[in-house]
PDB file of C-alpha atoms in Angstrom:
ATOM      1  CA  UNK A  43     -28.649  -2.926   9.604  1.00  0.00           C
ATOM      2  CA  UNK A  44     -26.761  -3.227   6.346  1.00  0.00           C
ATOM      3  CA  UNK A  45     -24.529  -6.176   5.517  1.00  0.00           C
ATOM      4  CA  UNK A  46     -20.812  -5.424   5.672  1.00  0.00           C
ATOM      5  CA  UNK A  47     -19.257  -5.511   2.225  1.00  0.00           C
ATOM      6  CA  UNK A  48     -16.047  -7.291   1.498  1.00  0.00           C
ATOM      7  CA  UNK A  49     -13.319  -5.444  -0.526  1.00  0.00           C
ATOM      8  CA  UNK A  50     -12.609  -8.721  -2.311  1.00  0.00           C
ATOM      9  CA  UNK A  51     -14.192  -9.177  -5.754  1.00  0.00           C
ATOM     10  CA  UNK A  52     -17.324 -11.289  -5.953  1.00  0.00           C
ATOM     11  CA  UNK A  53     -16.453 -14.586  -7.670  1.00  0.00           C
ATOM     12  CA  UNK A  54     -19.833 -14.688  -9.341  1.00  0.00           C
ATOM     13  CA  UNK A  55     -19.197 -11.449 -11.187  1.00  0.00           C
ATOM     14  CA  UNK A  56     -15.433 -11.673 -11.695  1.00  0.00           C
ATOM     15  CA  UNK A  57     -14.578 -12.189 -15.356  1.00  0.00           C
ATOM     16  CA  UNK A  58     -12.219 -15.010 -16.332  1.00  0.00           C
ATOM     17  CA  UNK A  59     -13.151 -17.400 -13.471  1.00  0.00           C
ATOM     18  CA  UNK A  60     -14.385 -20.819 -14.280  1.00  0.00           C
ATOM     19  CA  UNK A  61     -17.009 -22.593 -12.191  1.00  0.00           C
ATOM     20  CA  UNK A  62     -15.341 -23.602  -8.893  1.00  0.00           C
ATOM     21  CA  UNK A  63     -13.263 -20.430  -8.807  1.00  0.00           C
ATOM     22  CA  UNK A  64     -10.309 -21.513 -10.966  1.00  0.00           C
ATOM     23  CA  UNK A  65      -8.881 -19.576 -13.923  1.00  0.00           C
ATOM     24  CA  UNK A  66      -8.468 -20.852 -17.461  1.00  0.00           C
ATOM     25  CA  UNK A  67      -4.950 -21.916 -18.511  1.00  0.00           C
ATOM     26  CA  UNK A  68      -2.982 -18.891 -19.589  1.00  0.00           C
ATOM     27  CA  UNK A  69      -5.384 -16.463 -17.996  1.00  0.00           C
ATOM     28  CA  UNK A  70      -4.290 -14.123 -15.246  1.00  0.00           C
ATOM     29  CA  UNK A  71      -6.127 -14.496 -11.898  1.00  0.00           C
ATOM     30  CA  UNK A  72      -7.736 -11.322 -10.490  1.00  0.00           C
ATOM     31  CA  UNK A  73      -5.598  -9.211  -8.224  1.00  0.00           C
ATOM     32  CA  UNK A  74      -6.381  -9.066  -4.536  1.00  0.00           C
ATOM     33  CA  UNK A  75      -7.920  -5.946  -3.190  1.00  0.00           C
ATOM     34  CA  UNK A  76      -5.874  -3.667  -0.966  1.00  0.00           C
ATOM     35  CA  UNK A  77      -6.375  -0.658   1.217  1.00  0.00           C
ATOM     36  CA  UNK A  78      -3.970   2.187   1.575  1.00  0.00           C
ATOM     37  CA  UNK A  79      -2.614   3.097   4.910  1.00  0.00           C
ATOM     38  CA  UNK A  80      -2.896   1.317   8.242  1.00  0.00           C
ATOM     39  CA  UNK A  81      -6.299   0.112   9.372  1.00  0.00           C
ATOM     40  CA  UNK A  82      -5.618   0.852  13.012  1.00  0.00           C
ATOM     41  CA  UNK A  83      -3.610   3.522  14.772  1.00  0.00           C
ATOM     42  CA  UNK A  84      -0.038   2.465  15.301  1.00  0.00           C
ATOM     43  CA  UNK A  85       1.304   2.344  18.876  1.00  0.00           C
ATOM     44  CA  UNK A  86       3.658   5.083  19.886  1.00  0.00           C
ATOM     45  CA  UNK A  87       7.311   4.160  20.186  1.00  0.00           C
ATOM     46  CA  UNK A  88       9.685   5.124  22.929  1.00  0.00           C
ATOM     47  CA  UNK A  89      11.519   8.400  23.035  1.00  0.00           C
ATOM     48  CA  UNK A  90      14.758   8.876  21.060  1.00  0.00           C
ATOM     49  CA  UNK A  91      16.784   8.931  24.244  1.00  0.00           C
ATOM     50  CA  UNK A  92      15.372   5.535  25.305  1.00  0.00           C
ATOM     51  CA  UNK A  93      16.119   4.114  21.884  1.00  0.00           C
ATOM     52  CA  UNK A  94      19.694   5.318  21.921  1.00  0.00           C
ATOM     53  CA  UNK A  95      20.158   3.968  25.413  1.00  0.00           C
ATOM     54  CA  UNK A  96      19.052   0.575  24.224  1.00  0.00           C
ATOM     55  CA  UNK A  97      21.450   0.738  21.285  1.00  0.00           C
ATOM     56  CA  UNK A  98      24.325   1.548  23.617  1.00  0.00           C
ATOM     57  CA  UNK A  99      23.506  -1.270  26.006  1.00  0.00           C
ATOM     58  CA  UNK A 100      23.168  -3.814  23.151  1.00  0.00           C
ATOM     59  CA  UNK A 101      26.471  -2.517  21.648  1.00  0.00           C
ATOM     60  CA  UNK A 102      28.260  -2.883  25.024  1.00  0.00           C
ATOM     61  CA  UNK A 103      26.981  -6.481  25.347  1.00  0.00           C
ATOM     62  CA  UNK A 104      28.188  -7.319  21.890  1.00  0.00           C
ATOM     63  CA  UNK A 105      31.628  -5.745  22.499  1.00  0.00           C
ATOM     64  CA  UNK A 106      32.092  -7.586  25.860  1.00  0.00           C
ATOM     65  CA  UNK A 107      30.963 -10.878  24.273  1.00  0.00           C
ATOM     66  CA  UNK A 108      33.502 -10.394  21.416  1.00  0.00           C
ATOM     67  CA  UNK A 109      36.291  -9.548  23.907  1.00  0.00           C
ATOM     68  CA  UNK A 110      35.468 -12.644  25.921  1.00  0.00           C
ATOM     69  CA  UNK A 111      35.676 -14.889  22.914  1.00  0.00           C
ATOM     70  CA  UNK A 112      38.853 -13.206  21.622  1.00  0.00           C
ATOM     71  CA  UNK A 113      40.464 -13.667  25.073  1.00  0.00           C
ATOM     72  CA  UNK A 114      39.327 -17.266  25.130  1.00  0.00           C
ATOM     73  CA  UNK A 115      40.827 -17.914  21.745  1.00  0.00           C
ATOM     74  CA  UNK A 116      44.121 -16.219  22.817  1.00  0.00           C
ATOM     75  CA  UNK A 117      44.160 -18.439  25.932  1.00  0.00           C
ATOM     76  CA  UNK A 118      43.732 -21.537  23.861  1.00  0.00           C
ATOM     77  CA  UNK A 119      46.668 -20.465  21.626  1.00  0.00           C
ATOM     78  CA  UNK A 120      49.127 -20.357  24.520  1.00  0.00           C
TER      79      UNK A 120
END
């Protein structure tokens, strides 16, 4: 079996690193490695209809809460 390789640079062969892994003053540290794209498949989201239904429900809750607080404020003003 082969050893898995890390995408990170090997500190022993990275130029500009001092012993202990630090960088010299004024030197730029090496950039981290990156991979493009997602490493795992992304989960499927709900249907558009279900998403819009959730938006409508949340909107109605917000409107009713706002009406409640406006009515409460008007009741305090009397």
